[in-house]
Coordinates of C-alpha atoms in Angstrom, one line a residue:
M1 CA -12.3 -11.4 -30.9
S2 CA -13.8 -10.9 -27.5
D3 CA -16.5 -8.4 -26.8
K4 CA -14.8 -6.9 -23.6
V5 CA -12.8 -4.0 -24.3
L6 CA -9.7 -3.8 -22.3
R7 CA -9.0 -0.1 -21.1
I8 CA -5.1 0.5 -20.8
G9 CA -4.0 3.8 -19.4
V10 CA -0.7 5.4 -20.4
T11 CA 0.8 8.2 -18.5
A12 CA 1.7 10.5 -21.4
G13 CA 2.7 13.6 -19.2
V14 CA 5.6 11.7 -17.5
N15 CA 7.5 10.8 -20.9
P16 CA 5.4 11.9 -23.8
T17 CA 7.7 10.6 -26.8
A18 CA 8.0 7.1 -25.2
A19 CA 4.2 7.5 -24.4
A20 CA 3.5 7.9 -28.0
V21 CA 5.5 4.8 -28.9
M22 CA 3.8 2.7 -26.1
K23 CA 0.4 3.7 -27.5
A24 CA 1.4 2.7 -31.0
E25 CA 2.8 -0.6 -29.7
L26 CA -0.4 -1.3 -27.7
L27 CA -2.7 -0.8 -30.6
G28 CA -0.4 -2.9 -33.1
V29 CA -0.3 -5.8 -30.5
A30 CA -4.3 -5.7 -29.9
A31 CA -4.8 -5.8 -33.7
R32 CA -2.6 -8.7 -34.1
A33 CA -3.8 -10.6 -31.1
G34 CA -7.5 -9.9 -31.9
V35 CA -8.0 -8.0 -28.6
R36 CA -10.4 -5.0 -28.2
I37 CA -8.7 -2.2 -26.4
E38 CA -9.1 1.4 -25.6
V39 CA -5.9 3.3 -24.8
I40 CA -6.4 6.2 -22.3
S41 CA -3.9 8.9 -21.7
T42 CA -3.3 11.6 -19.3
G43 CA -2.3 15.2 -20.7
E44 CA -0.7 16.5 -17.6
E45 CA 2.8 17.5 -18.2
L46 CA 5.8 17.1 -15.9
R47 CA 6.9 20.3 -14.2
Q48 CA 10.0 21.7 -15.6
D49 CA 11.0 24.2 -13.0
A50 CA 13.1 22.0 -10.6
T51 CA 16.5 23.3 -9.9
D52 CA 18.3 20.2 -8.6
K53 CA 18.2 16.4 -9.3
K54 CA 16.3 15.3 -6.1
T55 CA 13.3 17.8 -6.8
M56 CA 13.4 16.7 -10.5
E57 CA 13.1 13.1 -9.3
A58 CA 10.5 13.9 -6.8
D59 CA 8.5 15.9 -9.6
R60 CA 8.8 13.0 -11.7
R61 CA 7.3 10.5 -9.2
I62 CA 4.6 12.7 -8.0
A63 CA 3.5 13.2 -11.7
A64 CA 3.5 9.5 -12.1
L65 CA 0.9 9.1 -9.1
R66 CA -1.1 12.1 -10.1
Q67 CA -1.6 10.7 -13.5
T68 CA -1.9 6.9 -12.6
T69 CA -4.7 8.1 -9.9
A70 CA -6.5 10.0 -12.7
L71 CA -6.4 7.0 -15.1
Q72 CA -7.6 4.7 -12.2
A73 CA -10.5 7.2 -11.8
M74 CA -11.2 7.0 -15.5
G75 CA -12.0 3.3 -15.1
C76 CA -8.5 1.9 -16.7
D77 CA -8.0 -2.0 -16.1
E78 CA -4.4 -1.4 -15.9
V79 CA -1.8 1.4 -16.6
I80 CA 1.7 1.8 -17.8
V81 CA 4.3 4.4 -17.0
P82 CA 6.6 4.3 -20.0
D83 CA 9.6 5.7 -18.1
V84 CA 12.4 3.3 -16.7
R85 CA 12.9 6.1 -13.8
I86 CA 9.6 4.9 -12.3
D87 CA 10.1 1.2 -12.4
P88 CA 12.4 0.9 -9.5
V89 CA 9.6 2.6 -7.2
R90 CA 6.9 0.9 -9.0
R91 CA 5.9 -1.1 -5.9
E92 CA 5.7 1.9 -3.8
L93 CA 3.5 3.6 -6.5
Q94 CA 1.3 0.5 -6.7
A95 CA 0.9 0.6 -2.9
E96 CA -1.2 3.8 -3.6
L97 CA -3.3 2.3 -6.2
E98 CA -5.7 -0.5 -7.1
V99 CA -5.4 -0.5 -10.7
P100 CA -2.4 -2.5 -11.6
V101 CA 0.7 -0.8 -12.9
V102 CA 2.6 -2.9 -15.6
S103 CA 6.3 -3.1 -15.0
I104 CA 8.5 -2.4 -18.1
Y105 CA 11.0 -4.8 -16.9
D106 CA 8.8 -7.8 -16.0
G107 CA 9.7 -9.5 -19.4
L108 CA 13.5 -9.8 -18.7
A109 CA 13.3 -12.4 -16.2
A110 CA 11.5 -14.9 -18.7
L111 CA 14.5 -14.8 -21.2
G112 CA 16.7 -16.8 -18.9
S113 CA 20.2 -16.5 -17.4
R114 CA 22.0 -13.9 -19.9
R115 CA 25.1 -11.6 -20.1
I116 CA 23.6 -8.3 -20.1
G117 CA 24.8 -5.1 -21.6
V118 CA 23.0 -2.2 -20.2
L119 CA 22.0 0.6 -22.4
G120 CA 22.2 4.0 -20.7
Y121 CA 22.3 4.9 -16.9
A122 CA 18.9 6.6 -16.2
V123 CA 18.3 3.5 -14.1
S124 CA 21.4 1.5 -12.3
A125 CA 22.9 -1.7 -13.9
D126 CA 22.2 -3.2 -10.5
F127 CA 18.6 -2.5 -10.8
V128 CA 18.3 -4.1 -14.2
L129 CA 20.2 -7.2 -13.0
S130 CA 17.8 -7.7 -10.0
R131 CA 15.0 -7.9 -12.7
A132 CA 16.7 -10.6 -14.6
A133 CA 16.6 -14.4 -14.1
E134 CA 19.1 -16.0 -11.5
G135 CA 22.6 -16.4 -12.9
S136 CA 22.4 -13.5 -15.3
T137 CA 25.4 -11.0 -15.3
V138 CA 26.0 -7.4 -16.3
V139 CA 28.9 -6.7 -18.8
L140 CA 31.2 -4.0 -17.7
T141 CA 30.4 -0.9 -19.9
P142 CA 33.6 0.5 -21.5
E143 CA 34.5 4.1 -20.7
A144 CA 34.1 5.0 -24.3
V145 CA 30.5 3.8 -24.4
M146 CA 29.7 5.4 -21.1
E147 CA 30.7 8.7 -23.0
S148 CA 28.3 7.9 -25.8
F149 CA 25.5 7.3 -23.5
S150 CA 26.1 10.6 -21.8
Q151 CA 25.7 12.2 -25.2
L152 CA 22.7 10.4 -26.1
Q153 CA 21.1 11.1 -22.6
N154 CA 21.9 14.8 -22.7
A155 CA 18.7 16.7 -22.0
E156 CA 19.1 19.4 -24.7
T157 CA 21.2 17.8 -27.4
G158 CA 20.4 14.1 -26.9
L159 CA 17.8 11.8 -28.1
R160 CA 14.9 13.4 -26.1
R161 CA 15.1 16.7 -28.0
Q162 CA 16.8 15.9 -31.3
G163 CA 15.6 12.5 -31.9
M164 CA 17.4 9.7 -33.7
T165 CA 19.6 11.9 -35.9
A166 CA 22.3 10.4 -38.2
E167 CA 25.0 11.4 -35.8
H168 CA 23.1 9.9 -32.7
R169 CA 22.2 6.8 -34.8
E170 CA 25.8 6.0 -35.6
R171 CA 26.9 6.6 -31.9
F172 CA 24.0 4.6 -30.6
V173 CA 25.0 1.5 -32.6
A174 CA 28.6 1.7 -32.1
A175 CA 27.9 1.6 -28.5
A176 CA 25.7 -1.4 -28.6
R177 CA 28.3 -3.2 -30.9
A178 CA 30.9 -2.4 -28.2
L179 CA 28.8 -4.1 -25.5
V180 CA 28.1 -7.1 -27.7
A181 CA 31.8 -7.4 -28.4
A182 CA 32.6 -7.1 -24.6
G183 CA 30.5 -10.2 -24.1
A184 CA 26.8 -9.2 -24.0
D185 CA 24.3 -11.6 -25.4
L186 CA 21.3 -9.3 -24.5
L187 CA 21.1 -5.5 -24.7
V188 CA 18.7 -3.9 -22.2
P189 CA 17.9 -0.3 -22.1
A190 CA 18.3 1.7 -19.0
C191 CA 17.3 4.9 -20.5
T192 CA 13.7 5.6 -21.8
Q193 CA 14.9 7.3 -25.0
M194 CA 17.1 4.4 -25.8
A195 CA 14.3 2.1 -25.3
R196 CA 12.2 4.4 -27.7
F197 CA 14.7 3.6 -30.4
A198 CA 15.2 -0.3 -29.7
N199 CA 14.0 -0.7 -33.3
V200 CA 17.4 0.8 -34.6
L201 CA 19.3 -1.8 -33.0
K202 CA 16.8 -4.6 -34.2
E203 CA 17.5 -3.4 -37.7
E204 CA 21.3 -4.0 -37.2
G205 CA 20.7 -7.3 -36.1
L206 CA 21.6 -6.7 -32.5
P207 CA 20.1 -8.8 -29.5
V208 CA 18.1 -5.7 -27.8
L209 CA 15.1 -6.4 -25.4
D210 CA 12.5 -3.9 -26.7
I211 CA 11.1 -3.2 -23.2
L212 CA 8.4 -1.0 -24.6
A213 CA 7.1 -3.5 -27.1
D214 CA 7.4 -6.3 -24.6
T215 CA 5.2 -4.4 -22.1
A216 CA 2.6 -3.8 -24.7
V217 CA 2.5 -7.6 -25.4
R218 CA 2.2 -8.4 -21.7
A219 CA -0.4 -5.6 -21.0
V220 CA -2.6 -6.7 -24.1
T221 CA -2.3 -10.7 -23.8
K222 CA -1.8 -11.2 -20.1
P223 CA -3.7 -8.3 -18.3
L224 CA -3.0 -7.9 -14.6
A225 CA -5.7 -8.3 -12.0
R226 CA -6.9 -5.4 -10.2
L227 CA -5.7 -5.2 -6.7
G228 CA -8.2 -4.9 -3.6
K229 CA -8.5 -1.7 -1.8
P230 CA -6.9 -1.2 1.5
F231 CA -9.6 -0.7 4.2
K232 CA -9.7 3.0 5.2
V233 CA -11.6 4.2 8.5
G234 CA -13.0 7.8 8.8
L235 CA -13.0 9.2 12.1
I236 CA -15.8 11.7 12.9
G237 CA -13.6 14.0 15.1
G238 CA -14.0 16.8 17.6
L239 CA -16.6 15.1 19.8
G240 CA -14.5 16.2 21.8
P241 CA -11.1 16.5 20.7
A242 CA -9.6 14.7 23.7
A243 CA -12.1 11.7 22.9
T244 CA -10.9 11.9 19.3
V245 CA -7.3 11.3 20.2
D246 CA -8.4 8.6 22.8
L247 CA -10.1 6.7 20.1
Y248 CA -7.3 7.0 17.7
D249 CA -4.9 6.0 20.5
K250 CA -6.8 2.7 21.2
I251 CA -6.9 1.9 17.7
V252 CA -3.3 2.2 17.4
K253 CA -2.7 0.2 20.7
A254 CA -5.3 -2.6 19.4
T255 CA -3.2 -3.2 16.3
P256 CA -0.9 -6.0 16.1
A257 CA 1.5 -4.0 14.4
K258 CA 5.4 -4.3 14.6
T259 CA 6.1 -1.7 12.0
D260 CA 4.3 1.7 11.0
Q261 CA 3.4 0.1 7.8
E262 CA 1.3 -2.6 9.5
H263 CA -1.1 0.0 11.0
I264 CA -4.5 0.7 9.1
K265 CA -5.4 3.5 7.1
L266 CA -7.5 6.3 9.2
V267 CA -8.5 9.8 8.3
V268 CA -9.9 12.2 10.9
E269 CA -12.3 15.0 10.0
Q270 CA -12.3 17.2 13.0
N271 CA -15.0 19.7 13.8
P272 CA -15.0 20.8 17.6
Q273 CA -17.8 23.4 16.7
T274 CA -20.3 20.5 16.5
P275 CA -23.3 21.3 18.7
D276 CA -23.4 19.7 22.1
R277 CA -25.1 16.2 21.6
T278 CA -26.5 15.7 25.1
A279 CA -28.0 19.3 25.1
C280 CA -29.9 18.8 21.8
L281 CA -31.2 15.5 23.2
L282 CA -32.5 17.3 26.3
G283 CA -34.2 20.0 24.2
Q284 CA -31.6 22.7 25.2
G285 CA -29.3 22.9 22.4
D286 CA -28.8 23.1 18.6
D287 CA -29.1 20.2 16.2
P288 CA -25.7 18.4 15.7
T289 CA -27.1 16.4 12.5
F290 CA -25.8 19.0 10.0
A291 CA -22.2 18.9 11.3
L292 CA -22.2 15.1 11.8
Y293 CA -23.4 14.5 8.3
G294 CA -21.1 17.2 6.7
M295 CA -18.1 15.5 8.4
A296 CA -19.4 12.0 7.1
M297 CA -20.0 13.3 3.8
K298 CA -16.3 14.6 3.4
L299 CA -14.9 11.2 4.9
E300 CA -17.1 9.2 2.3
A301 CA -15.8 11.6 -0.5
D302 CA -12.1 10.7 0.9
D303 CA -12.9 7.2 -0.1
C304 CA -13.3 5.9 3.5
D305 CA -15.0 2.4 3.6
A306 CA -16.8 3.0 7.1
V307 CA -17.1 5.8 9.7
I308 CA -16.6 5.8 13.4
V309 CA -17.7 8.4 16.1
P310 CA -15.9 8.7 19.4
C311 CA -18.9 10.1 21.2
N312 CA -21.5 7.9 22.8
T313 CA -24.4 10.3 22.7
A314 CA -23.6 11.2 19.1
H315 CA -24.7 7.8 18.1
A316 CA -28.4 8.8 18.8
F317 CA -28.1 10.9 15.6
M318 CA -26.1 8.7 13.4
P319 CA -29.0 6.5 12.1
Y320 CA -30.4 9.6 10.4
V321 CA -26.8 10.4 8.8
E322 CA -26.2 6.8 7.9
R323 CA -29.3 6.6 5.7
H324 CA -27.6 9.0 3.3
L325 CA -24.2 7.4 3.1
S326 CA -23.0 4.6 0.9
I327 CA -20.7 3.4 3.9
P328 CA -21.4 2.0 7.1
C329 CA -21.0 3.5 10.5
I330 CA -19.3 0.8 13.0
N331 CA -21.5 1.4 15.9
M332 CA -19.8 1.9 19.4
Q333 CA -22.8 0.6 21.5
K334 CA -23.1 -2.6 19.4
A335 CA -19.3 -3.0 19.6
A336 CA -19.5 -3.0 23.5
L337 CA -22.7 -5.1 23.8
E338 CA -21.2 -7.8 21.5
E339 CA -18.1 -8.2 23.8
I340 CA -20.2 -8.5 26.8
Q341 CA -22.6 -11.0 25.1
A342 CA -19.3 -12.8 23.9
K343 CA -18.0 -13.2 27.5
L344 CA -20.9 -13.3 29.7
G345 CA -23.7 -14.7 27.3
K346 CA -27.2 -15.3 29.0
E347 CA -25.8 -14.5 32.5
A348 CA -25.1 -10.9 31.6
R349 CA -26.7 -8.2 33.9
I350 CA -25.6 -4.9 32.4
G351 CA -25.6 -1.4 34.2
L352 CA -25.3 1.6 31.9
L353 CA -23.3 4.6 33.2
A354 CA -23.7 7.6 30.8
T355 CA -25.0 11.1 30.3
R356 CA -28.7 11.7 30.7
G357 CA -29.0 12.4 27.1
T358 CA -27.5 8.9 26.2
V359 CA -29.7 7.2 28.7
Q360 CA -32.9 8.9 27.5
S361 CA -32.1 8.2 23.9
R362 CA -32.1 4.4 24.6
I363 CA -29.2 4.1 22.2
Y364 CA -27.9 1.1 24.4
A365 CA -31.1 0.0 25.7
E366 CA -32.8 -0.7 22.5
K367 CA -29.7 -2.5 21.2
A368 CA -29.5 -4.6 24.3
E369 CA -33.0 -5.6 24.2
A370 CA -32.5 -6.8 20.6
M371 CA -29.9 -8.9 21.9
G372 CA -31.9 -10.1 24.7
L373 CA -29.7 -8.6 27.3
P374 CA -31.1 -7.1 30.5
M375 CA -29.9 -3.5 31.2
F376 CA -30.4 -1.3 34.1
V377 CA -29.7 2.5 34.8
P378 CA -29.2 4.6 37.9
D379 CA -32.0 6.1 39.9
E380 CA -32.3 10.1 39.4
E381 CA -29.9 10.8 42.4
R382 CA -27.3 8.6 41.1
Q383 CA -27.7 9.8 37.7
D384 CA -27.3 13.2 38.8
R385 CA -24.1 12.2 40.4
V386 CA -22.9 10.6 37.2
M387 CA -23.5 13.9 35.3
A388 CA -21.4 15.6 37.9
A389 CA -18.7 13.2 37.4
I390 CA -18.7 14.4 33.8
Y391 CA -19.7 17.9 33.7
G392 CA -19.2 19.1 37.2
P393 CA -16.7 21.7 38.4
E394 CA -14.5 18.8 39.5
G395 CA -15.7 16.4 36.7
A396 CA -13.8 14.7 34.0
R397 CA -14.4 17.5 31.5
A398 CA -12.9 19.9 33.9
G399 CA -9.7 17.7 33.9
F400 CA -10.2 15.8 37.1
T401 CA -9.9 12.2 37.1
D402 CA -9.9 11.5 40.9
G403 CA -11.5 12.7 44.1
V404 CA -15.0 14.1 43.9
C405 CA -15.6 12.9 40.4
R406 CA -14.6 9.4 41.2
D407 CA -16.8 9.2 44.4
D408 CA -19.8 10.5 42.2
L409 CA -19.1 7.8 39.6
M410 CA -18.7 5.1 42.3
S411 CA -22.1 6.0 43.7
G412 CA -23.7 5.0 40.6
V413 CA -21.5 1.9 40.2
E414 CA -22.5 0.5 43.6
Y415 CA -26.1 1.3 43.3
L416 CA -26.4 -0.8 40.0
V417 CA -24.4 -3.6 41.6
R418 CA -26.3 -3.6 44.8
T419 CA -29.6 -2.9 43.4
Y420 CA -29.7 -4.9 40.3
D421 CA -27.0 -7.3 40.7
C422 CA -25.1 -6.2 37.7
N423 CA -22.1 -8.2 36.9
C424 CA -21.1 -5.7 33.9
L425 CA -21.0 -2.1 33.8
I426 CA -20.7 0.2 30.5
L427 CA -18.5 3.3 30.8
G428 CA -21.0 4.8 28.4
C429 CA -19.5 8.3 28.1
T430 CA -16.0 8.8 26.6
E431 CA -14.9 10.8 29.8
L432 CA -15.8 8.1 32.4
P433 CA -12.8 5.7 31.4
L434 CA -10.7 8.5 32.4
I435 CA -11.9 8.0 35.8
L436 CA -12.3 4.1 36.1
D437 CA -10.3 1.7 34.0
E438 CA -11.7 -0.9 32.0
S439 CA -11.5 -4.3 33.7
D440 CA -12.6 -7.9 33.6
A441 CA -12.8 -8.0 37.4
F442 CA -13.4 -4.6 38.9
P443 CA -14.1 -5.1 42.7
V444 CA -17.3 -3.4 44.0
A445 CA -19.8 -4.2 46.9
G446 CA -18.1 -7.5 47.7
K447 CA -18.3 -8.7 43.9
S448 CA -16.0 -8.7 40.8
V449 CA -17.6 -7.2 37.8
M450 CA -16.7 -6.4 34.3
M451 CA -16.1 -2.9 33.3
I452 CA -16.2 -2.1 29.6
D453 CA -15.0 0.9 27.8
P454 CA -16.9 1.4 24.6
T455 CA -14.4 3.4 23.0
A456 CA -11.9 0.4 23.6
A457 CA -14.5 -1.9 22.3
L458 CA -15.1 0.1 19.2
A459 CA -11.3 0.3 18.5
R460 CA -10.8 -3.6 18.8
K461 CA -13.8 -4.0 16.3
V462 CA -12.3 -1.5 13.9
V463 CA -9.0 -3.2 14.0
K464 CA -10.6 -6.7 13.6
I465 CA -12.6 -5.7 10.4
A466 CA -9.7 -3.6 9.0
L467 CA -7.4 -6.6 9.3
E468 CA -9.7 -8.9 7.8
K469 CA -10.8 -6.9 4.9
N470 CA -7.1 -6.1 4.3
K471 CA -6.3 -9.8 4.2
A472 CA -9.1 -10.6 1.8
A473 CA -7.8 -7.7 -0.6
G474 CA -4.3 -9.1 -0.5
R475 CA -3.2 -6.1 1.4

């Protein structure tokens, strides 16, 4: 007997009576196979106040997700939802989980091509057939048998509430015999309560697939591997709101997706009340560290794998925040500098256009120095004009993207190119790409220079990391 304990979760609240049978089957199989297991179940009950079938079905599915999620958090190696109505949507349920969900119909195909008699109609005969081996067929259910199934599946007087009474047994066995007489060589339950009493048909020598017992055997003797986690990005938002939307938009546009489902998981924690980062760095405002860490902490608790920040200046505070996180911050400045280095190599001469707070914090300069990339900034006069392009009455934050703000920004651009022979310029504030577009060949002072938007560079890096992680996880 192995020392490892296999932890199997069973959602007891979705279908309690079937869950009891499943737990007994699991323990029996484990004892016979010499496998150490621990069966863990959830106690949350299915809501009973739905007034229509669609709501009832939605309640059942949400209960399945709630309970499997809880079992995953409890450390289960695999989970079983002993309810036939969930199996047709198991793939959608599995997409929300890392713990594998054991299908209760996966053993059917292994039995080869069969003529199937379907017991009940909680799931369709077409679904049962879809899980069978190629060449299998479904025997037409006689009308009298369908009437018996209707009585056995009745919510108040059927198997669920009354159990296997003598009357129900007679009806159940007769229906099964009728299907065999109609040509079935295998009986497959399409009703959880009939699956629960498959042993009754076994006792009568009828060819029934006991889907609950079969599921227990597969779960214990052939446990499924845990799935990789889909990569999830947490966006620290509100710095400012428009910059948050801009980064999200650029991530969407950078993703090579043809359908909604091919995009990456992302959650935004928005706090526009975060104190101004530039004002704090210049000694003129409140500290935004509390707000930044508060957002990052919530994103970490939301199971994000990394955080990103749409504000250049906020990155001056992120090293202090990141020290207290278990997940990394994908750095905007590093993303931009890596792209510059990849395109220009040792020939790069970088000019930085940014807020005075960003320039003084040296969040770009220190990284550039570490990478061996020369970086230059405007003189005081041009830096004032760059600030005006951002914060001035006709600046980007006031809603302007041309005219005075463009002239102000271009004064800094021309100064860096003429004075320092820069061949690459970083638009180091999220408002600046609203005035000048990112370009590999921006004409200025008789030269063609690279103009890079750090937000776009960050978006490209986020997408690259997410797609690589998802591929490695099999997602």
